[in-house]
Amino acid sequence: MSQESLGPPRGHRTLRAGPTAMALVVGLAALTASASESELVRDIQRYCTVCWRNARLDPGLWDDCTQEVCCRLLSKARAGQLDLNLVLADDTSERRELVRAIDMVRKRVQRSKRHQPLDDQYMPGPDFDRRHRNRQELGEILEAARQAVLTLRQDKIVELWTRGWTVPEIGESMSLPVARVSDEKYKALRKLERYLAGRRDELDLGQGLAEENDARSVG
């Protein structure tokens, strides 16, 4: 198979996504059987961004805050406590859970800013280090899953898709019919779902949920 460029097609608006963001897209998608997994994740990200802007949080923290919210949603979805497809629906328990997660993260960031000495403003604390480490571990697990169960073609399709490419754009880049790309993407996500289902302990984010409960009791 020829080595196609991973650069975006002409006129494409690149979606900037770091390794943890890409991992969460795959993780969330593997738990949703709908045909619009990427749209769901992007809608959640956009919703969070509006909340961070309205709360006047430092823009440099927005991505980290959004990743934390997504991690909490992923954890509860994996435990069967919510349906990811309903988190943005009106008047659902899933929507209320999203709002609670956002509110918890917002309060934590604002509380941390109020109590942080000036000299320490740019020094990450132990809580930040732990959350960052958890997300790194999640990314490593999902990367290992891709390497373990996906074909080279499927892995490239997932790679491009998590970067924000549409199925038609991927098909054009790889000289594949759109139907073939869609089918390979579906198979890849199902493979990842089965692989991750057997590694629930490795994906455990229970500590994050415990922190959430602690934050609620304090805030």
PDB file of C-alpha atoms in Angstrom:
ATOM      1  CA  MET A   1       0.000   0.000   0.000  1.00  0.00           C
ATOM      2  CA  SER A   2       1.357   3.419  -0.952  1.00  0.00           C
ATOM      3  CA  GLN A   3       2.231   5.844   1.819  1.00  0.00           C
ATOM      4  CA  GLU A   4      -0.312   8.642   1.437  1.00  0.00           C
ATOM      5  CA  SER A   5       0.346  11.999   3.029  1.00  0.00           C
ATOM      6  CA  LEU A   6      -1.295  12.665   6.369  1.00  0.00           C
ATOM      7  CA  GLY A   7      -1.646  16.360   5.589  1.00  0.00           C
ATOM      8  CA  PRO A   8      -5.173  17.761   5.306  1.00  0.00           C
ATOM      9  CA  PRO A   9      -6.774  17.957   1.875  1.00  0.00           C
ATOM     10  CA  ARG A  10      -6.836  21.334   0.166  1.00  0.00           C
ATOM     11  CA  GLY A  11      -9.398  23.667   1.688  1.00  0.00           C
ATOM     12  CA  HIS A  12      -9.856  21.434   4.747  1.00  0.00           C
ATOM     13  CA  ARG A  13     -10.183  23.125   8.132  1.00  0.00           C
ATOM     14  CA  THR A  14      -7.764  21.207  10.318  1.00  0.00           C
ATOM     15  CA  LEU A  15      -9.060  20.087  13.719  1.00  0.00           C
ATOM     16  CA  ARG A  16      -6.224  20.560  16.179  1.00  0.00           C
ATOM     17  CA  ALA A  17      -6.177  17.523  18.416  1.00  0.00           C
ATOM     18  CA  GLY A  18      -3.441  16.388  20.764  1.00  0.00           C
ATOM     19  CA  PRO A  19      -2.781  12.724  21.603  1.00  0.00           C
ATOM     20  CA  THR A  20      -5.139  12.736  24.584  1.00  0.00           C
ATOM     21  CA  ALA A  21      -7.907  14.361  22.578  1.00  0.00           C
ATOM     22  CA  MET A  22      -7.472  11.765  19.837  1.00  0.00           C
ATOM     23  CA  ALA A  23      -7.521   8.990  22.419  1.00  0.00           C
ATOM     24  CA  LEU A  24     -10.759  10.286  23.892  1.00  0.00           C
ATOM     25  CA  VAL A  25     -12.380  10.531  20.479  1.00  0.00           C
ATOM     26  CA  VAL A  26     -11.587   6.863  19.898  1.00  0.00           C
ATOM     27  CA  GLY A  27     -12.584   5.888  23.428  1.00  0.00           C
ATOM     28  CA  LEU A  28     -15.914   7.670  23.284  1.00  0.00           C
ATOM     29  CA  ALA A  29     -16.609   6.446  19.773  1.00  0.00           C
ATOM     30  CA  ALA A  30     -15.919   2.852  20.758  1.00  0.00           C
ATOM     31  CA  LEU A  31     -18.713   3.160  23.302  1.00  0.00           C
ATOM     32  CA  THR A  32     -21.257   4.686  20.914  1.00  0.00           C
ATOM     33  CA  ALA A  33     -22.726   2.621  18.118  1.00  0.00           C
ATOM     34  CA  SER A  34     -24.144   5.606  16.240  1.00  0.00           C
ATOM     35  CA  ALA A  35     -22.884   6.779  12.866  1.00  0.00           C
ATOM     36  CA  SER A  36     -22.006  10.240  14.183  1.00  0.00           C
ATOM     37  CA  GLU A  37     -19.409   9.504  16.869  1.00  0.00           C
ATOM     38  CA  SER A  38     -17.035  12.292  15.859  1.00  0.00           C
ATOM     39  CA  GLU A  39     -19.864  14.834  15.720  1.00  0.00           C
ATOM     40  CA  LEU A  40     -20.929  13.841  19.242  1.00  0.00           C
ATOM     41  CA  VAL A  41     -17.450  14.390  20.648  1.00  0.00           C
ATOM     42  CA  ARG A  42     -16.997  17.676  18.818  1.00  0.00           C
ATOM     43  CA  ASP A  43     -20.380  18.907  20.040  1.00  0.00           C
ATOM     44  CA  ILE A  44     -19.361  18.082  23.614  1.00  0.00           C
ATOM     45  CA  GLN A  45     -16.077  19.915  23.097  1.00  0.00           C
ATOM     46  CA  ARG A  46     -17.844  22.974  21.683  1.00  0.00           C
ATOM     47  CA  TYR A  47     -20.345  22.972  24.557  1.00  0.00           C
ATOM     48  CA  CYS A  48     -17.506  22.841  27.084  1.00  0.00           C
ATOM     49  CA  THR A  49     -15.601  25.630  25.336  1.00  0.00           C
ATOM     50  CA  VAL A  50     -18.605  27.949  25.593  1.00  0.00           C
ATOM     51  CA  CYS A  51     -18.859  27.152  29.313  1.00  0.00           C
ATOM     52  CA  TRP A  52     -15.159  27.868  29.935  1.00  0.00           C
ATOM     53  CA  ARG A  53     -15.426  31.151  28.030  1.00  0.00           C
ATOM     54  CA  ASN A  54     -18.506  32.241  29.971  1.00  0.00           C
ATOM     55  CA  ALA A  55     -16.775  31.336  33.238  1.00  0.00           C
ATOM     56  CA  ARG A  56     -13.760  33.438  32.169  1.00  0.00           C
ATOM     57  CA  LEU A  57     -11.318  30.598  32.688  1.00  0.00           C
ATOM     58  CA  ASP A  58      -7.805  30.960  31.330  1.00  0.00           C
ATOM     59  CA  PRO A  59      -7.984  29.864  27.642  1.00  0.00           C
ATOM     60  CA  GLY A  60      -4.771  27.942  28.205  1.00  0.00           C
ATOM     61  CA  LEU A  61      -6.714  25.620  30.524  1.00  0.00           C
ATOM     62  CA  TRP A  62      -9.722  25.015  28.283  1.00  0.00           C
ATOM     63  CA  ASP A  63      -8.393  21.909  26.566  1.00  0.00           C
ATOM     64  CA  ASP A  64      -7.289  20.337  29.847  1.00  0.00           C
ATOM     65  CA  CYS A  65     -10.675  21.076  31.426  1.00  0.00           C
ATOM     66  CA  THR A  66     -12.539  19.620  28.459  1.00  0.00           C
ATOM     67  CA  GLN A  67     -10.428  16.467  28.554  1.00  0.00           C
ATOM     68  CA  GLU A  68     -11.258  16.043  32.241  1.00  0.00           C
ATOM     69  CA  VAL A  69     -14.987  16.330  31.536  1.00  0.00           C
ATOM     70  CA  CYS A  70     -14.694  13.782  28.712  1.00  0.00           C
ATOM     71  CA  CYS A  71     -12.780  11.393  30.960  1.00  0.00           C
ATOM     72  CA  ARG A  72     -15.575  11.526  33.528  1.00  0.00           C
ATOM     73  CA  LEU A  73     -18.233  10.918  30.893  1.00  0.00           C
ATOM     74  CA  LEU A  74     -16.217   8.035  29.452  1.00  0.00           C
ATOM     75  CA  SER A  75     -15.837   6.493  32.899  1.00  0.00           C
ATOM     76  CA  LYS A  76     -19.573   6.620  33.642  1.00  0.00           C
ATOM     77  CA  ALA A  77     -20.512   5.408  30.173  1.00  0.00           C
ATOM     78  CA  ARG A  78     -18.137   2.473  30.506  1.00  0.00           C
ATOM     79  CA  ALA A  79     -19.782   1.619  33.832  1.00  0.00           C
ATOM     80  CA  GLY A  80     -23.211   1.678  32.172  1.00  0.00           C
ATOM     81  CA  GLN A  81     -24.330   4.707  34.187  1.00  0.00           C
ATOM     82  CA  LEU A  82     -25.182   6.929  31.212  1.00  0.00           C
ATOM     83  CA  ASP A  83     -25.820   6.873  27.468  1.00  0.00           C
ATOM     84  CA  LEU A  84     -23.291   9.091  25.716  1.00  0.00           C
ATOM     85  CA  ASN A  85     -25.715   9.758  22.886  1.00  0.00           C
ATOM     86  CA  LEU A  86     -28.014  11.597  25.324  1.00  0.00           C
ATOM     87  CA  VAL A  87     -25.544  13.936  27.037  1.00  0.00           C
ATOM     88  CA  LEU A  88     -26.604  16.893  24.884  1.00  0.00           C
ATOM     89  CA  ALA A  89     -30.305  16.028  24.756  1.00  0.00           C
ATOM     90  CA  ASP A  90     -32.721  18.293  26.617  1.00  0.00           C
ATOM     91  CA  ASP A  91     -33.989  17.284  30.064  1.00  0.00           C
ATOM     92  CA  THR A  92     -32.082  14.014  30.442  1.00  0.00           C
ATOM     93  CA  SER A  93     -30.076  12.650  33.350  1.00  0.00           C
ATOM     94  CA  GLU A  94     -27.122  12.429  30.947  1.00  0.00           C
ATOM     95  CA  ARG A  95     -27.342  16.166  30.208  1.00  0.00           C
ATOM     96  CA  ARG A  96     -27.477  16.905  33.922  1.00  0.00           C
ATOM     97  CA  GLU A  97     -24.402  14.716  34.429  1.00  0.00           C
ATOM     98  CA  LEU A  98     -22.545  16.706  31.767  1.00  0.00           C
ATOM     99  CA  VAL A  99     -23.509  19.968  33.476  1.00  0.00           C
ATOM    100  CA  ARG A 100     -22.401  18.598  36.868  1.00  0.00           C
ATOM    101  CA  ALA A 101     -19.039  17.513  35.451  1.00  0.00           C
ATOM    102  CA  ILE A 102     -18.483  20.916  33.850  1.00  0.00           C
ATOM    103  CA  ASP A 103     -19.505  22.720  37.036  1.00  0.00           C
ATOM    104  CA  MET A 104     -17.211  20.561  39.149  1.00  0.00           C
ATOM    105  CA  VAL A 105     -14.219  21.233  36.879  1.00  0.00           C
ATOM    106  CA  ARG A 106     -15.022  24.961  36.721  1.00  0.00           C
ATOM    107  CA  LYS A 107     -15.227  25.261  40.512  1.00  0.00           C
ATOM    108  CA  ARG A 108     -11.995  23.329  40.974  1.00  0.00           C
ATOM    109  CA  VAL A 109     -10.106  25.587  38.568  1.00  0.00           C
ATOM    110  CA  GLN A 110     -11.528  28.767  40.086  1.00  0.00           C
ATOM    111  CA  ARG A 111     -10.863  27.542  43.628  1.00  0.00           C
ATOM    112  CA  SER A 112      -7.304  26.588  42.697  1.00  0.00           C
ATOM    113  CA  LYS A 113      -6.702  30.028  41.199  1.00  0.00           C
ATOM    114  CA  ARG A 114      -7.997  31.805  44.320  1.00  0.00           C
ATOM    115  CA  HIS A 115      -5.828  29.828  46.716  1.00  0.00           C
ATOM    116  CA  GLN A 116      -2.695  29.541  44.608  1.00  0.00           C
ATOM    117  CA  PRO A 117       0.279  31.698  45.697  1.00  0.00           C
ATOM    118  CA  LEU A 118       1.511  34.065  42.990  1.00  0.00           C
ATOM    119  CA  ASP A 119       4.890  32.344  42.796  1.00  0.00           C
ATOM    120  CA  ASP A 120       3.171  28.995  42.177  1.00  0.00           C
ATOM    121  CA  GLN A 121       0.761  30.090  39.450  1.00  0.00           C
ATOM    122  CA  TYR A 122       2.756  28.395  36.751  1.00  0.00           C
ATOM    123  CA  MET A 123       3.854  25.376  38.798  1.00  0.00           C
ATOM    124  CA  PRO A 124       1.539  22.359  38.261  1.00  0.00           C
ATOM    125  CA  GLY A 125       0.392  20.802  41.522  1.00  0.00           C
ATOM    126  CA  PRO A 126      -0.003  17.114  42.416  1.00  0.00           C
ATOM    127  CA  ASP A 127      -3.659  17.043  41.322  1.00  0.00           C
ATOM    128  CA  PHE A 128      -2.734  18.329  37.874  1.00  0.00           C
ATOM    129  CA  ASP A 129       0.102  15.826  37.617  1.00  0.00           C
ATOM    130  CA  ARG A 130      -2.211  12.943  38.547  1.00  0.00           C
ATOM    131  CA  ARG A 131      -4.915  13.959  36.059  1.00  0.00           C
ATOM    132  CA  HIS A 132      -2.316  14.458  33.336  1.00  0.00           C
ATOM    133  CA  ARG A 133      -0.806  11.069  34.109  1.00  0.00           C
ATOM    134  CA  ASN A 134      -4.229   9.388  33.992  1.00  0.00           C
ATOM    135  CA  ARG A 135      -4.926  10.883  30.574  1.00  0.00           C
ATOM    136  CA  GLN A 136      -1.480   9.869  29.333  1.00  0.00           C
ATOM    137  CA  GLU A 137      -2.139   6.314  30.489  1.00  0.00           C
ATOM    138  CA  LEU A 138      -5.517   6.318  28.738  1.00  0.00           C
ATOM    139  CA  GLY A 139      -3.834   7.484  25.553  1.00  0.00           C
ATOM    140  CA  GLU A 140      -1.176   4.782  25.829  1.00  0.00           C
ATOM    141  CA  ILE A 141      -3.799   2.060  26.342  1.00  0.00           C
ATOM    142  CA  LEU A 142      -5.806   3.169  23.329  1.00  0.00           C
ATOM    143  CA  GLU A 143      -2.670   3.493  21.209  1.00  0.00           C
ATOM    144  CA  ALA A 144      -1.711  -0.051  22.201  1.00  0.00           C
ATOM    145  CA  ALA A 145      -5.213  -1.198  21.272  1.00  0.00           C
ATOM    146  CA  ARG A 146      -4.872   0.303  17.809  1.00  0.00           C
ATOM    147  CA  GLN A 147      -1.541  -1.405  17.273  1.00  0.00           C
ATOM    148  CA  ALA A 148      -2.832  -4.722  18.586  1.00  0.00           C
ATOM    149  CA  VAL A 149      -6.064  -5.177  16.646  1.00  0.00           C
ATOM    150  CA  LEU A 150      -6.199  -2.847  13.639  1.00  0.00           C
ATOM    151  CA  THR A 151      -4.857  -3.430  10.161  1.00  0.00           C
ATOM    152  CA  LEU A 152      -2.572  -0.759   8.709  1.00  0.00           C
ATOM    153  CA  ARG A 153      -5.439   0.536   6.588  1.00  0.00           C
ATOM    154  CA  GLN A 154      -7.870   0.643   9.509  1.00  0.00           C
ATOM    155  CA  ASP A 155      -5.315   2.373  11.719  1.00  0.00           C
ATOM    156  CA  LYS A 156      -4.713   5.058   9.124  1.00  0.00           C
ATOM    157  CA  ILE A 157      -8.450   5.597   8.675  1.00  0.00           C
ATOM    158  CA  VAL A 158      -8.856   5.997  12.448  1.00  0.00           C
ATOM    159  CA  GLU A 159      -5.835   8.320  12.563  1.00  0.00           C
ATOM    160  CA  LEU A 160      -7.227  10.616   9.869  1.00  0.00           C
ATOM    161  CA  TRP A 161     -10.737  10.464  11.292  1.00  0.00           C
ATOM    162  CA  THR A 162      -9.585  11.518  14.765  1.00  0.00           C
ATOM    163  CA  ARG A 163      -7.815  14.464  13.140  1.00  0.00           C
ATOM    164  CA  GLY A 164     -11.148  15.699  11.898  1.00  0.00           C
ATOM    165  CA  TRP A 165     -11.203  14.322   8.348  1.00  0.00           C
ATOM    166  CA  THR A 166     -14.572  13.307   6.919  1.00  0.00           C
ATOM    167  CA  VAL A 167     -15.158   9.881   5.392  1.00  0.00           C
ATOM    168  CA  PRO A 168     -15.242  11.307   1.815  1.00  0.00           C
ATOM    169  CA  GLU A 169     -11.950  13.145   2.430  1.00  0.00           C
ATOM    170  CA  ILE A 170     -10.332   9.966   3.728  1.00  0.00           C
ATOM    171  CA  GLY A 171     -11.614   8.041   0.732  1.00  0.00           C
ATOM    172  CA  GLU A 172     -10.175  10.601  -1.672  1.00  0.00           C
ATOM    173  CA  SER A 173      -6.799  10.628   0.091  1.00  0.00           C
ATOM    174  CA  MET A 174      -6.524   6.826   0.192  1.00  0.00           C
ATOM    175  CA  SER A 175      -8.165   6.211  -3.197  1.00  0.00           C
ATOM    176  CA  LEU A 176     -10.914   4.149  -1.599  1.00  0.00           C
ATOM    177  CA  PRO A 177     -14.687   4.185  -2.136  1.00  0.00           C
ATOM    178  CA  VAL A 178     -16.578   6.067   0.571  1.00  0.00           C
ATOM    179  CA  ALA A 179     -18.536   2.929   1.439  1.00  0.00           C
ATOM    180  CA  ARG A 180     -15.272   1.017   1.981  1.00  0.00           C
ATOM    181  CA  VAL A 181     -13.890   3.713   4.277  1.00  0.00           C
ATOM    182  CA  SER A 182     -17.111   3.779   6.297  1.00  0.00           C
ATOM    183  CA  ASP A 183     -17.108  -0.007   6.597  1.00  0.00           C
ATOM    184  CA  GLU A 184     -13.446  -0.156   7.637  1.00  0.00           C
ATOM    185  CA  LYS A 185     -13.991   2.593  10.221  1.00  0.00           C
ATOM    186  CA  TYR A 186     -16.950   0.738  11.691  1.00  0.00           C
ATOM    187  CA  LYS A 187     -14.960  -2.518  11.862  1.00  0.00           C
ATOM    188  CA  ALA A 188     -12.028  -0.702  13.469  1.00  0.00           C
ATOM    189  CA  LEU A 189     -14.201   0.834  16.193  1.00  0.00           C
ATOM    190  CA  ARG A 190     -15.855  -2.499  16.928  1.00  0.00           C
ATOM    191  CA  LYS A 191     -12.416  -4.143  17.207  1.00  0.00           C
ATOM    192  CA  LEU A 192     -11.328  -1.448  19.644  1.00  0.00           C
ATOM    193  CA  GLU A 193     -14.548  -1.837  21.608  1.00  0.00           C
ATOM    194  CA  ARG A 194     -13.986  -5.585  22.034  1.00  0.00           C
ATOM    195  CA  TYR A 195     -10.331  -5.098  22.910  1.00  0.00           C
ATOM    196  CA  LEU A 196     -11.062  -2.420  25.519  1.00  0.00           C
ATOM    197  CA  ALA A 197     -13.965  -4.395  26.994  1.00  0.00           C
ATOM    198  CA  GLY A 198     -11.430  -7.022  28.060  1.00  0.00           C
ATOM    199  CA  ARG A 199      -9.263  -4.414  29.769  1.00  0.00           C
ATOM    200  CA  ARG A 200     -11.722  -2.569  31.981  1.00  0.00           C
ATOM    201  CA  ASP A 201      -9.359  -2.531  34.946  1.00  0.00           C
ATOM    202  CA  GLU A 202      -6.680  -0.770  32.900  1.00  0.00           C
ATOM    203  CA  LEU A 203      -9.209   1.868  31.845  1.00  0.00           C
ATOM    204  CA  ASP A 204     -10.538   2.402  35.366  1.00  0.00           C
ATOM    205  CA  LEU A 205     -11.068   6.083  36.121  1.00  0.00           C
ATOM    206  CA  GLY A 206     -12.744   5.511  39.452  1.00  0.00           C
ATOM    207  CA  GLN A 207     -10.342   7.794  41.286  1.00  0.00           C
ATOM    208  CA  GLY A 208     -11.517  10.700  39.163  1.00  0.00           C
ATOM    209  CA  LEU A 209     -15.096  10.017  40.186  1.00  0.00           C
ATOM    210  CA  ALA A 210     -14.053   9.892  43.832  1.00  0.00           C
ATOM    211  CA  GLU A 211     -12.405  13.302  43.396  1.00  0.00           C
ATOM    212  CA  GLU A 212     -15.670  14.568  41.910  1.00  0.00           C
ATOM    213  CA  ASN A 213     -17.613  13.447  44.966  1.00  0.00           C
ATOM    214  CA  ASP A 214     -15.052  15.101  47.236  1.00  0.00           C
ATOM    215  CA  ALA A 215     -15.299  18.325  45.254  1.00  0.00           C
ATOM    216  CA  ARG A 216     -19.093  18.303  45.516  1.00  0.00           C
ATOM    217  CA  SER A 217     -18.935  17.941  49.296  1.00  0.00           C
ATOM    218  CA  VAL A 218     -16.489  20.859  49.508  1.00  0.00           C
ATOM    219  CA  GLY A 219     -18.068  23.118  46.867  1.00  0.00           C
TER     220      GLY A 219
END
